[in-house]
């Protein structure tokens, strides 16, 4: 409750507003450089969307790749970006990112609690573009033992419940494979049983999981590092307005549980409130598919309501309006919620927004529109699939589709929030999330899809799957498609394309997908030092933006996985050096 007494004051060197990767990366670096740092978080738990994410960061030429013998000159990723971004390629900012990314990784792994695993086998999204990488351009946070956070473990936002098993995060790659094979291979069963038993013990002892992976491990590693270096994280403390001292931003007013606090920041204020995924007015303005602002169901953190962009504008900052796409699009299904999960709640009420990141490329799933017709390469990135849906949807029609598969598929891979066997299908059928038909015609009728169209599509798709070639959409042609597929299973079944398998044995299932995102791309315009720019392109003294509050260095394009967290981590590192007056090239290593 707000106090009625006069606001108290506090000072620091750097005030960070928002506790995702964009905020914490700058906070840890600045604390390491000797600055006094306060991180203000609006919600009761820190971590934002970052804590729900895969934790992958696109950082070409990173030290883990180099140590594995993957060496490339800066010109190659730069050229890839130039080809991908076209007229939105900003060489100065792109170079700042590519130059400092490897330094950022080296800094964190040598000086902090955050460690990484490599992405040396992960290709860029668009293998046909010149200089696309075939691996070695990304890193992920290494698993982290949450017990190292002590009492602050309970302030860490848990992973998104529906993407976990009983609240336990599952890492992509080998670990996910073990979970899918748990009923089929003894070694996988053993692996999963051990993890689940440890998780149940954690629930008893700690009231939450402590085997942290993916984005949860990233936030935990950053938070541990910040606390080790003397920084502070204040939860339930939203920033309400910026303070100015003549032409300089000098701090902000926070509403803390103890009342209003005026925080003066000697070196700067960094806005990292995670963009505008839940700001209806900004969505209405910047997302053409959301004419009222409501037709976009982002999977991003519910606290990300565009505060950073508004705070920046109040000091003269400008929101970029010329991006190729203002959000990082993703197919989302709407999961009915019968109760509030402890992991973020639903202040707007309504369903949970489930992002479909894993199953689309697996053999035996197709996406169809209301005519029952495929419209894109389902194995492409989440962003490209939704761009494909937008392009294929006639004007005046709602862009929505159905992910459809057969019984074998859903029991092995699951479908959206529906988990694989032995987890039951019944509750999902009962709450209407999952549609089922004994025949394709029955499924079509349950979904309101054209039955003849769906039958013809599946017949053709099955023929293409047996041929191993998607003559319609090129599914399985790029390295990115193939790594998202399942070569082990298709090879075992004598199929040539790791992304295609026939849909043949009923009952058949479908889940509806709608327009959503992993976050937003349009944000405050900044220079290569992460300083917010005014209408004359001049830096506003004392004001920085990062993460999704910064207009994306990718110009609204999506060339590779990890292109939000990689730049967020890197520009945080750059901004902290700028504020400390230190040289990122030499100061730390
Ligand atoms: C399921 C999923 C998987 C993803 N996987 C990846 C991936 O592997 N790689 C990748 O690059 N991207 C991924 N993304 C996208 C990525 O997570 C986000 O783009 C990124 O986390 C944004 O970081 P951020 O620091 O800008 O915002 P956030 O991490 O969302 O943090 C912003 C914080 O600011 C707080 N805040 C808001 N307003 C205020 C205020 N007024 N005062 C104080 N605090 C405030 C919010 O509550 C929030 O905690 C994924 C997203 C999802 C949903």
Coordinates of C-alpha atoms and ligand atoms in Angstrom, one line a residue:
X1 CA 0.0 0.0 0.0
X2 CA 1.4 3.5 -0.9
X3 CA 2.6 5.5 2.1
X4 CA 1.1 9.0 2.7
X5 CA 4.4 10.3 4.1
X6 CA 6.9 12.2 1.9
X7 CA 8.7 9.9 -0.5
X8 CA 12.1 8.7 0.7
X9 CA 15.2 9.1 -1.5
X10 CA 18.0 6.7 -2.4
X11 CA 21.0 7.0 -4.6
X12 CA 23.0 4.7 -6.8
X13 CA 25.1 4.8 -9.9
X14 CA 22.9 2.8 -12.2
X15 CA 19.1 2.2 -11.9
X16 CA 17.9 -0.6 -14.0
X17 CA 14.2 -0.8 -14.6
X18 CA 13.1 -4.4 -15.3
X19 CA 14.8 -7.7 -14.3
X20 CA 15.0 -9.8 -17.5
X21 CA 18.2 -10.4 -19.4
X22 CA 18.1 -6.9 -20.8
X23 CA 18.3 -5.4 -17.3
X24 CA 20.3 -8.0 -15.4
X25 CA 23.1 -8.2 -18.0
X26 CA 23.8 -4.4 -17.6
X27 CA 23.4 -4.7 -13.9
X28 CA 25.9 -7.5 -13.4
X29 CA 28.5 -5.8 -15.7
X30 CA 28.1 -2.5 -14.0
X31 CA 28.4 -4.0 -10.5
X32 CA 31.5 -5.8 -11.6
X33 CA 32.9 -2.4 -12.8
X34 CA 32.4 -1.0 -9.3
X35 CA 29.1 0.8 -9.8
X36 CA 26.4 0.8 -7.2
X37 CA 23.4 -0.9 -8.9
X38 CA 19.7 -1.1 -8.1
X39 CA 17.4 -3.3 -10.2
X40 CA 13.7 -2.4 -9.9
X41 CA 11.1 -5.0 -10.8
X42 CA 7.4 -4.3 -11.1
X43 CA 6.2 -7.9 -10.3
X44 CA 6.6 -9.9 -7.1
X45 CA 9.2 -12.1 -8.9
X46 CA 12.2 -11.2 -11.0
X47 CA 13.1 -12.6 -14.4
X48 CA 10.3 -11.5 -16.8
X49 CA 9.9 -13.4 -20.1
X50 CA 13.6 -14.3 -19.9
X51 CA 12.8 -16.7 -17.0
X52 CA 10.3 -18.5 -19.3
X53 CA 12.5 -18.5 -22.4
X54 CA 14.7 -21.2 -24.0
X55 CA 17.7 -19.2 -22.8
X56 CA 19.4 -19.3 -26.2
X57 CA 21.5 -16.4 -27.3
X58 CA 22.7 -15.7 -30.8
X59 CA 26.3 -14.7 -30.4
X60 CA 28.4 -15.4 -33.5
X61 CA 32.1 -16.1 -33.0
X62 CA 31.6 -16.9 -29.3
X63 CA 34.4 -18.4 -27.3
X64 CA 32.7 -21.8 -27.0
X65 CA 32.5 -22.1 -30.8
X66 CA 36.1 -21.0 -31.3
X67 CA 37.3 -23.5 -28.8
X68 CA 35.5 -26.2 -30.8
X69 CA 37.3 -25.1 -33.9
X70 CA 34.5 -23.1 -35.5
X71 CA 36.2 -19.9 -36.6
X72 CA 34.8 -17.2 -38.8
X73 CA 35.7 -13.7 -39.6
X74 CA 33.2 -11.0 -38.5
X75 CA 32.4 -10.4 -42.2
X76 CA 30.4 -13.7 -42.5
X77 CA 27.7 -13.0 -39.8
X78 CA 27.8 -9.4 -40.8
X79 CA 27.1 -10.4 -44.4
X80 CA 24.3 -12.8 -43.3
X81 CA 22.7 -9.9 -41.4
X82 CA 23.1 -7.6 -44.3
X83 CA 21.3 -10.0 -46.6
X84 CA 18.6 -10.8 -44.1
X85 CA 17.9 -7.2 -42.9
X86 CA 18.1 -5.5 -46.3
X87 CA 17.3 -1.8 -46.0
X88 CA 16.9 -2.1 -42.2
X89 CA 20.6 -3.2 -41.8
X90 CA 22.3 -0.7 -39.5
X91 CA 25.9 -1.5 -39.8
X92 CA 27.1 0.6 -36.8
X93 CA 24.8 -1.2 -34.4
X94 CA 25.3 -4.6 -36.0
X95 CA 29.1 -4.3 -35.7
X96 CA 28.8 -3.1 -32.1
X97 CA 26.8 -6.3 -31.4
X98 CA 29.0 -8.7 -33.3
X99 CA 32.2 -7.1 -31.9
X100 CA 31.1 -7.2 -28.3
X101 CA 29.1 -10.5 -28.2
X102 CA 32.2 -12.7 -27.8
X103 CA 33.6 -10.4 -25.1
X104 CA 30.2 -10.5 -23.3
X105 CA 30.3 -14.3 -23.2
X106 CA 33.9 -14.4 -22.1
X107 CA 33.2 -11.8 -19.4
X108 CA 30.2 -13.7 -17.9
X109 CA 31.9 -17.2 -18.0
X110 CA 35.1 -16.0 -16.5
X111 CA 33.9 -13.4 -14.0
X112 CA 30.4 -14.4 -12.9
X113 CA 28.2 -17.3 -11.8
X114 CA 26.6 -17.6 -15.2
X115 CA 28.0 -20.4 -17.4
X116 CA 27.1 -21.5 -20.9
X117 CA 26.6 -24.5 -23.1
X118 CA 27.3 -24.3 -26.8
X119 CA 25.0 -24.2 -29.7
X120 CA 27.6 -25.5 -32.1
X121 CA 25.2 -27.7 -34.0
X122 CA 22.4 -25.1 -34.3
X123 CA 22.0 -23.5 -37.8
X124 CA 20.6 -20.1 -38.6
X125 CA 17.0 -20.0 -39.6
X126 CA 17.5 -19.2 -43.3
X127 CA 20.0 -21.7 -44.8
X128 CA 19.4 -20.4 -48.3
X129 CA 20.6 -16.9 -47.5
X130 CA 24.3 -16.2 -48.2
X131 CA 26.6 -16.7 -45.2
X132 CA 24.0 -18.4 -43.1
X133 CA 25.7 -20.2 -40.3
X134 CA 25.4 -24.0 -40.0
X135 CA 26.4 -24.0 -36.3
X136 CA 28.5 -22.2 -33.7
X137 CA 26.6 -19.0 -33.5
X138 CA 24.8 -19.5 -30.3
X139 CA 25.1 -20.3 -26.7
X140 CA 22.6 -21.2 -24.0
X141 CA 22.7 -20.8 -20.2
X142 CA 24.1 -23.9 -18.5
X143 CA 21.9 -25.7 -16.0
X144 CA 22.0 -23.9 -12.6
X145 CA 21.3 -25.3 -9.1
X146 CA 18.7 -23.0 -7.8
X147 CA 19.7 -23.7 -4.2
X148 CA 22.7 -21.3 -4.8
X149 CA 20.2 -18.4 -4.7
X150 CA 19.4 -19.1 -1.1
X151 CA 16.3 -17.2 0.0
X152 CA 16.2 -15.3 -3.3
X153 CA 15.2 -18.5 -5.1
X154 CA 11.6 -17.7 -4.1
X155 CA 11.7 -14.4 -5.8
X156 CA 12.7 -16.0 -9.1
X157 CA 9.9 -16.4 -11.6
X158 CA 9.4 -20.1 -12.2
X159 CA 9.3 -21.5 -15.7
X160 CA 6.0 -21.2 -17.5
X161 CA 4.0 -24.0 -15.9
X162 CA 2.5 -25.5 -19.1
X163 CA 5.9 -25.9 -20.7
X164 CA 7.2 -28.0 -17.8
X165 CA 6.5 -31.4 -16.2
X166 CA 4.9 -30.6 -12.8
X167 CA 6.9 -27.4 -12.7
X168 CA 10.2 -28.9 -13.8
X169 CA 11.9 -27.3 -16.8
X170 CA 13.2 -29.6 -19.5
X171 CA 16.2 -28.5 -21.5
X172 CA 16.1 -28.8 -25.3
X173 CA 18.3 -31.3 -27.1
X174 CA 19.5 -34.5 -25.4
X175 CA 17.3 -34.0 -22.3
X176 CA 14.1 -33.5 -24.3
X177 CA 15.0 -36.6 -26.3
X178 CA 15.2 -38.6 -23.0
X179 CA 11.8 -37.4 -22.0
X180 CA 10.2 -38.3 -25.3
X181 CA 11.9 -41.7 -25.2
X182 CA 11.2 -42.4 -21.5
X183 CA 8.6 -45.1 -22.3
X184 CA 10.7 -46.6 -25.1
X185 CA 14.3 -46.8 -23.9
X186 CA 15.6 -48.1 -20.5
X187 CA 18.4 -45.4 -20.4
X188 CA 15.9 -42.6 -21.0
X189 CA 13.5 -44.0 -18.4
X190 CA 16.4 -44.0 -15.8
X191 CA 17.4 -40.5 -16.7
X192 CA 13.8 -39.2 -16.4
X193 CA 13.0 -41.1 -13.2
X194 CA 16.1 -39.6 -11.5
X195 CA 15.2 -36.1 -12.5
X196 CA 11.6 -36.5 -11.5
X197 CA 12.5 -37.9 -8.1
X198 CA 14.9 -35.1 -7.4
X199 CA 12.2 -32.6 -8.5
X200 CA 9.6 -34.1 -6.1
X201 CA 12.2 -33.9 -3.3
X202 CA 12.7 -30.2 -4.2
X203 CA 9.0 -29.6 -4.1
X204 CA 8.9 -31.0 -0.5
X205 CA 12.0 -29.2 0.7
X206 CA 11.9 -26.0 -1.3
X207 CA 8.3 -25.7 -2.5
X208 CA 9.6 -25.4 -6.1
X209 CA 12.1 -27.0 -8.5
X210 CA 15.8 -26.2 -8.1
X211 CA 17.2 -28.0 -11.2
X212 CA 17.1 -24.9 -13.3
X213 CA 17.5 -25.0 -17.1
X214 CA 17.0 -22.7 -20.1
X215 CA 15.9 -19.1 -19.4
X216 CA 15.3 -19.9 -15.7
X217 CA 19.0 -20.9 -15.4
X218 CA 20.0 -17.7 -17.3
X219 CA 18.1 -15.4 -14.9
X220 CA 19.3 -17.4 -11.8
X221 CA 22.9 -17.2 -13.0
X222 CA 22.6 -13.4 -13.6
X223 CA 20.8 -12.8 -10.3
X224 CA 23.4 -14.8 -8.3
X225 CA 26.2 -12.9 -10.0
X226 CA 24.5 -9.5 -9.3
X227 CA 24.0 -10.3 -5.6
X228 CA 27.6 -11.6 -5.3
X229 CA 28.8 -8.3 -6.7
X230 CA 26.8 -6.2 -4.2
X231 CA 23.9 -5.2 -6.5
X232 CA 20.3 -5.1 -5.3
X233 CA 17.0 -6.5 -6.8
X234 CA 13.9 -4.8 -5.5
X235 CA 10.7 -6.7 -6.4
X236 CA 7.2 -5.3 -6.4
X237 CA 8.7 -1.9 -7.2
X238 CA 7.4 -0.6 -10.5
X239 CA 9.0 2.6 -12.0
X240 CA 6.3 5.2 -12.4
X241 CA 8.1 8.2 -13.8
X242 CA 11.6 9.4 -14.7
X243 CA 13.4 12.2 -12.8
X244 CA 15.2 14.8 -14.8
X245 CA 18.0 17.2 -13.9
X246 CA 18.1 19.8 -16.6
X247 CA 18.7 17.9 -19.9
X248 CA 19.7 14.7 -18.1
X249 CA 17.7 11.8 -16.9
X250 CA 18.8 11.5 -13.3
X251 CA 16.6 8.7 -11.8
X252 CA 13.1 7.5 -11.4
X253 CA 10.2 7.3 -8.9
X254 CA 9.6 3.7 -7.8
X255 CA 6.4 2.6 -6.0
X256 CA 7.8 0.1 -3.5
X257 CA 5.9 -1.9 -0.8
X258 CA 7.2 0.7 1.6
X259 CA 5.9 3.6 -0.4
X260 CA 7.3 5.9 -3.1
X261 CA 11.1 6.1 -3.4
X262 CA 12.9 8.7 -5.5
X263 CA 16.0 6.9 -6.7
X264 CA 18.8 9.2 -8.0
X265 CA 21.1 7.5 -10.5
X266 CA 24.5 9.2 -11.0
X267 CA 25.5 7.4 -14.2
X268 CA 22.3 6.5 -15.8
X269 CA 18.9 4.8 -15.9
X270 CA 18.4 1.8 -18.1
X271 CA 15.0 0.9 -19.3
X272 CA 14.5 -2.9 -19.7
X273 CA 10.7 -3.4 -19.2
X274 CA 10.4 -6.0 -21.9
X275 CA 8.6 -4.1 -24.7
X276 CA 4.8 -4.0 -25.3
X277 CA 3.5 -7.5 -25.6
X278 CA 0.6 -6.7 -23.3
X279 CA 0.0 -3.0 -24.2
X280 CA -3.2 -3.0 -26.2
X281 CA -2.8 0.6 -27.4
X282 CA 0.7 0.1 -28.7
X283 CA -0.3 -3.3 -30.3
X284 CA -3.2 -1.5 -32.0
X285 CA -0.8 1.1 -33.4
X286 CA 2.0 -1.2 -34.5
X287 CA 0.5 -4.7 -35.3
X288 CA -1.8 -4.5 -38.4
X289 CA -3.2 -8.0 -37.5
X290 CA -4.5 -6.6 -34.2
X291 CA -6.9 -3.8 -35.2
X292 CA -8.3 -3.4 -31.7
X293 CA -5.0 -4.4 -29.9
X294 CA -6.6 -7.5 -28.6
X295 CA -6.1 -9.9 -31.5
X296 CA -2.5 -10.7 -30.5
X297 CA -1.9 -13.2 -27.7
X298 CA 1.7 -12.8 -26.8
X299 CA 3.4 -15.6 -24.7
X300 CA 5.5 -12.8 -23.1
X301 CA 5.4 -11.9 -19.4
X302 CA 2.1 -10.3 -18.4
X303 CA 3.9 -7.5 -16.6
X304 CA 5.3 -6.2 -19.9
X305 CA 2.8 -3.6 -20.6
X306 CA 4.9 -1.0 -22.5
X307 CA 6.0 1.0 -19.5
X308 CA 9.6 1.3 -20.7
X309 CA 8.5 2.7 -24.0
X310 CA 6.2 5.3 -22.4
X311 CA 8.9 6.3 -19.8
X312 CA 11.4 6.7 -22.6
X313 CA 9.0 8.8 -24.7
X314 CA 8.3 11.0 -21.6
X315 CA 12.0 12.0 -21.7
X316 CA 12.0 12.6 -25.5
X317 CA 12.8 9.1 -26.7
X318 CA 11.4 7.9 -30.0
X319 CA 9.7 4.5 -30.7
X320 CA 10.9 2.9 -34.0
X321 CA 7.9 2.5 -36.3
X322 CA 9.7 1.4 -39.4
X323 CA 10.5 -2.2 -38.6
X324 CA 9.8 -5.1 -40.9
X325 CA 7.6 -6.6 -38.2
X326 CA 7.0 -5.0 -34.8
X327 CA 6.8 -8.4 -32.9
X328 CA 8.7 -11.7 -32.7
X329 CA 5.7 -13.7 -34.1
X330 CA 4.9 -17.1 -32.9
X331 CA 1.9 -19.5 -33.1
X332 CA 0.1 -19.5 -29.8
X333 CA -2.8 -21.7 -28.6
X334 CA -5.1 -20.6 -25.8
X335 CA -5.1 -22.9 -22.9
X336 CA -8.2 -22.7 -20.6
X337 CA -7.1 -22.1 -17.0
X338 CA -9.1 -23.5 -14.3
X339 CA -6.9 -22.1 -11.5
X340 CA -4.2 -19.5 -11.2
X341 CA -0.7 -20.9 -11.4
X342 CA 1.8 -19.4 -9.1
X343 CA 4.0 -18.6 -12.1
X344 CA 2.8 -15.2 -13.2
X345 CA -0.9 -15.3 -12.8
X346 CA -3.2 -13.7 -15.3
X347 CA -4.0 -10.2 -14.4
X348 CA -6.0 -9.7 -17.5
X349 CA -7.8 -13.0 -16.7
X350 CA -8.4 -15.4 -19.5
X351 CA -6.4 -18.3 -20.9
X352 CA -2.7 -19.1 -20.9
X353 CA -0.9 -18.3 -24.1
X354 CA 1.1 -21.4 -25.2
X355 CA 3.9 -20.8 -27.7
X356 CA 4.3 -23.7 -30.2
X357 CA 8.1 -24.0 -30.5
X358 CA 8.9 -27.7 -30.6
X359 CA 6.5 -30.0 -32.4
X360 CA 5.7 -28.2 -35.7
X361 CA 8.7 -29.6 -37.5
X362 CA 8.3 -33.2 -36.3
X363 CA 7.2 -35.8 -38.9
X364 CA 3.5 -36.3 -39.0
X365 CA 2.1 -32.8 -38.2
X366 CA 0.6 -30.3 -40.6
X367 CA -0.9 -26.8 -40.2
X368 CA -4.1 -26.1 -42.1
X369 CA -6.4 -23.2 -42.5
X370 CA -10.2 -23.2 -42.4
X371 CA -10.3 -24.6 -45.9
X372 CA -8.3 -27.6 -44.6
X373 CA -5.3 -26.5 -46.7
X374 CA -1.6 -26.2 -45.8
X375 CA -0.3 -22.7 -46.2
X376 CA 3.4 -22.8 -45.3
X377 CA 6.4 -24.8 -44.3
X378 CA 5.5 -25.8 -40.8
X379 CA 9.2 -26.7 -40.0
X380 CA 10.3 -23.1 -40.5
X381 CA 10.8 -20.8 -37.5
X382 CA 7.8 -19.8 -35.4
X383 CA 8.1 -16.2 -36.9
X384 CA 8.2 -17.4 -40.5
X385 CA 5.2 -19.8 -40.0
X386 CA 3.1 -16.8 -38.7
X387 CA 4.4 -14.6 -41.6
X388 CA 3.2 -17.4 -43.8
X389 CA -0.2 -17.5 -42.2
X390 CA -0.6 -13.7 -42.5
X391 CA 0.4 -13.8 -46.2
X392 CA -2.1 -16.6 -46.9
X393 CA -5.0 -15.1 -45.0
X394 CA -7.4 -13.2 -47.3
X395 CA -8.2 -9.6 -46.2
X396 CA -11.1 -9.5 -43.7
X397 CA -10.4 -13.1 -42.5
X398 CA -9.0 -13.8 -39.0
X399 CA -5.4 -15.3 -39.3
X400 CA -5.8 -18.6 -37.5
X401 CA -5.1 -22.2 -38.2
X402 CA -5.0 -25.8 -36.8
X403 CA -2.1 -28.0 -36.0
X404 CA -3.2 -31.4 -36.9
X405 CA -1.7 -34.9 -36.3
X406 CA -2.6 -38.6 -35.7
X407 CA -2.7 -40.7 -32.6
X408 CA 0.9 -42.0 -32.8
X409 CA 2.2 -38.5 -33.1
X410 CA 0.4 -37.0 -30.2
X411 CA 1.3 -39.9 -27.9
X412 CA 5.0 -39.6 -28.8
X413 CA 5.5 -35.8 -29.2
X414 CA 2.5 -34.3 -27.5
X415 CA 0.7 -31.3 -29.2
X416 CA 1.0 -27.9 -27.7
X417 CA 0.2 -28.0 -24.0
X418 CA -0.9 -31.6 -24.3
X419 CA 1.9 -33.8 -23.1
X420 CA 3.0 -37.2 -24.6
X421 CA 2.1 -40.6 -23.1
X422 CA 1.6 -41.6 -20.4
X423 CA 0.0 -38.2 -19.6
X424 CA -3.7 -38.4 -20.2
X425 CA -5.6 -36.7 -23.1
X426 CA -8.9 -36.7 -21.3
X427 CA -8.7 -33.4 -19.5
X428 CA -7.7 -31.6 -22.7
X429 CA -10.6 -33.1 -24.6
X430 CA -12.9 -32.2 -21.8
X431 CA -11.9 -28.5 -21.6
X432 CA -12.1 -28.1 -25.4
X433 CA -8.4 -27.3 -26.0
X434 CA -7.9 -30.5 -27.9
X435 CA -10.2 -31.6 -30.7
X436 CA -10.5 -35.3 -31.8
X437 CA -12.1 -37.2 -34.6
X438 CA -12.1 -40.9 -35.3
X439 CA -11.9 -39.9 -39.0
X440 CA -10.5 -36.8 -40.7
X441 CA -14.0 -35.8 -41.6
X442 CA -15.0 -36.0 -37.9
X443 CA -12.0 -34.0 -36.9
X444 CA -12.7 -31.4 -39.6
X445 CA -16.2 -31.0 -38.3
X446 CA -15.0 -30.6 -34.7
X447 CA -12.7 -27.8 -35.8
X448 CA -15.1 -26.1 -38.2
X449 CA -12.6 -26.9 -41.1
X450 CA -13.6 -27.9 -44.6
X451 CA -13.7 -31.8 -44.5
X452 CA -13.0 -32.4 -48.2
X453 CA -10.2 -29.9 -48.1
X454 CA -8.6 -31.6 -45.1
X455 CA -8.9 -35.1 -46.7
X456 CA -7.3 -33.9 -49.9
X457 CA -4.5 -32.2 -48.1
X458 CA -3.7 -35.2 -45.9
X459 CA -3.8 -37.5 -48.9
X460 CA -1.3 -35.3 -50.8
X461 CA 0.9 -34.7 -47.8
X462 CA 1.1 -38.4 -47.1
X463 CA 2.3 -39.0 -50.6
X464 CA 4.9 -36.3 -50.4
X465 CA 6.0 -37.7 -47.0
X466 CA 6.6 -41.1 -48.5
X467 CA 8.5 -39.5 -51.4
X468 CA 10.6 -37.6 -48.9
X469 CA 10.1 -34.3 -50.7
X470 CA 7.7 -31.5 -49.9
X471 CA 7.1 -30.2 -53.4
X472 CA 4.6 -27.7 -52.0
X473 CA 6.5 -25.8 -49.3
X474 CA 10.1 -27.3 -49.2
X475 CA 9.7 -28.7 -45.7
X476 CA 13.0 -30.3 -44.6
X477 CA 15.1 -28.5 -47.1
X478 CA 17.2 -26.3 -44.8
X479 CA 19.6 -27.4 -42.0
X480 CA 17.3 -25.5 -39.5
X481 CA 14.3 -27.5 -40.7
X482 CA 16.1 -30.8 -40.4
X483 CA 17.5 -30.2 -36.9
X484 CA 14.0 -29.4 -35.7
X485 CA 12.7 -32.6 -37.3
X486 CA 13.4 -36.1 -36.0
X487 CA 16.0 -38.0 -38.2
X488 CA 16.3 -40.9 -35.7
X489 CA 12.6 -41.8 -36.0
X490 CA 12.2 -41.2 -39.7
X491 CA 15.3 -43.2 -40.5
X492 CA 14.0 -46.1 -38.4
X493 CA 10.7 -46.0 -40.3
X494 CA 12.5 -45.9 -43.7
X495 CA 11.5 -42.3 -44.4
X496 CA 13.8 -39.9 -46.2
X497 CA 12.7 -36.5 -44.8
X498 CA 13.2 -35.9 -41.1
X499 CA 10.4 -33.4 -41.0
X500 CA 7.8 -35.6 -42.8
X501 CA 5.9 -38.7 -41.9
X502 CA 2.4 -39.9 -43.0
X503 CA -0.7 -39.0 -40.9
X504 CA -2.6 -42.2 -41.1
X505 CA -3.8 -43.9 -37.9
X506 CA -6.9 -42.4 -36.2
X507 CA -8.1 -41.0 -34.0
X508 CA -6.9 -37.7 -35.3
X509 CA -6.2 -34.6 -33.2
X510 CA -6.0 -30.8 -33.6
X511 CA -5.2 -27.7 -31.6
X512 CA -6.1 -24.2 -32.9
X513 CA -3.3 -21.6 -33.2
X514 CA -3.8 -17.8 -33.2
X515 CA -1.5 -14.8 -33.8
X516 CA 1.0 -14.4 -30.9
X517 CA 4.6 -13.6 -30.2
X518 CA 7.5 -14.3 -28.0
X519 CA 7.9 -10.6 -27.4
X520 CA 8.1 -7.4 -29.3
X521 CA 10.8 -5.9 -31.7
X522 CA 9.7 -2.3 -31.9
X523 CA 11.2 -0.2 -29.1
X524 CA 13.1 2.9 -28.3
X525 CA 15.6 4.0 -30.9
X526 CA 19.1 3.8 -29.6
X527 CA 22.7 4.2 -30.8
X528 CA 25.4 1.6 -30.7
X529 CA 26.0 2.4 -27.0
X530 CA 22.4 1.6 -26.1
X531 CA 21.7 5.3 -25.4
X532 CA 18.2 6.4 -26.2
X533 CA 18.0 8.9 -29.1
X534 CA 15.8 11.9 -29.3
X535 CA 13.9 13.2 -32.3
X536 CA 17.2 14.8 -33.7
X537 CA 19.0 11.4 -33.2
X538 CA 21.0 12.8 -30.3
X539 CA 21.5 10.7 -27.2
X540 CA 19.4 11.7 -24.2
X541 CA 21.9 12.0 -21.4
X542 CA 21.6 9.4 -18.6
X543 CA 19.0 7.3 -20.5
X544 CA 19.7 3.8 -21.9
X545 CA 17.3 1.1 -23.2
X546 CA 17.9 -2.6 -23.7
X547 CA 16.2 -5.9 -24.3
X548 CA 12.8 -5.4 -26.0
X549 CA 12.6 -1.8 -24.9
X550 CA 15.4 -1.2 -27.4
X551 CA 14.3 -1.1 -31.1
X552 CA 15.7 -4.5 -32.3
X553 CA 19.1 -4.4 -34.0
X554 CA 17.5 -7.0 -36.4
X555 CA 15.1 -4.3 -37.7
X556 CA 12.1 -6.5 -37.2
X557 CA 13.6 -9.5 -39.0
X558 CA 14.2 -12.9 -37.4
X559 CA 17.4 -14.4 -38.9
X560 CA 18.2 -16.9 -36.1
X561 CA 17.1 -18.3 -32.8
X562 CA 18.4 -16.3 -29.9
X563 CA 18.3 -12.9 -31.6
X564 CA 16.6 -11.2 -28.7
X565 CA 18.6 -12.6 -25.8
X566 CA 22.0 -12.4 -27.6
X567 CA 21.7 -8.7 -28.3
X568 CA 20.0 -8.1 -24.9
X569 CA 23.0 -9.6 -23.1
X570 CA 25.5 -7.8 -25.3
X571 CA 24.0 -4.3 -25.3
X572 CA 23.6 -4.6 -21.5
X573 CA 27.3 -5.3 -21.3
X574 CA 28.0 -2.4 -23.7
X575 CA 25.7 0.1 -21.8
X576 CA 27.3 -0.8 -18.4
X577 CA 30.8 0.0 -19.8
X578 CA 29.5 3.2 -21.3
X579 CA 28.2 4.3 -17.9
X580 CA 31.3 3.3 -16.1
X581 CA 33.5 5.0 -18.7
X582 CA 35.3 1.7 -19.3
X583 CA 36.5 0.0 -22.5
X584 CA 34.7 -3.3 -23.1
X585 CA 37.7 -4.5 -25.1
X586 CA 40.2 -4.2 -22.3
X587 CA 38.5 -3.6 -19.0
X588 CA 37.6 -7.1 -18.0
X589 CA 39.8 -9.6 -19.6
Ligands
LIG1 C1 8.5 -19.5 -24.3 C2 9.5 -18.5 -24.8 C3 10.8 -18.9 -25.2 C4 11.7 -18.0 -25.7 N1 13.0 -18.4 -26.0 C5 13.9 -17.6 -26.4 C6 15.3 -18.0 -26.7 O1 15.6 -19.1 -26.5 N2 16.1 -17.0 -27.1 C7 15.8 -15.7 -27.3 O2 16.6 -14.9 -27.8 N3 14.5 -15.3 -27.0 C8 13.6 -16.2 -26.5 N4 12.3 -15.7 -26.2 C9 12.1 -14.3 -26.2 C10 12.8 -13.7 -25.0 O3 12.5 -14.4 -23.8 C11 12.4 -12.2 -24.8 O4 12.6 -11.5 -26.0 C12 13.4 -11.6 -23.7 O5 13.3 -12.4 -22.5 C13 13.1 -10.2 -23.4 O6 14.0 -9.8 -22.4 P1 13.7 -8.4 -21.7 O7 14.8 -8.2 -20.7 O8 13.6 -7.3 -22.7 O9 12.3 -8.5 -21.0 P2 11.8 -9.5 -19.8 O10 12.7 -10.6 -19.6 O11 10.4 -9.7 -20.1 O12 11.9 -8.6 -18.5 C14 11.2 -7.4 -18.4 C15 10.9 -7.1 -17.0 O13 10.5 -5.8 -16.7 C16 9.4 -5.7 -15.8 N5 8.8 -4.4 -15.8 C17 7.8 -4.0 -16.7 N6 7.4 -2.8 -16.4 C18 8.1 -2.4 -15.4 C19 8.2 -1.2 -14.6 N7 7.4 -0.1 -14.8 N8 9.0 -1.1 -13.5 C20 9.8 -2.2 -13.2 N9 9.8 -3.4 -13.9 C21 9.0 -3.4 -15.0 C22 8.6 -6.9 -16.2 O14 7.7 -7.3 -15.1 C23 9.7 -8.0 -16.5 O15 10.0 -8.7 -15.3 C24 11.4 -16.6 -25.7 C25 10.1 -16.2 -25.3 C26 9.2 -17.1 -24.8 C27 7.9 -16.6 -24.3

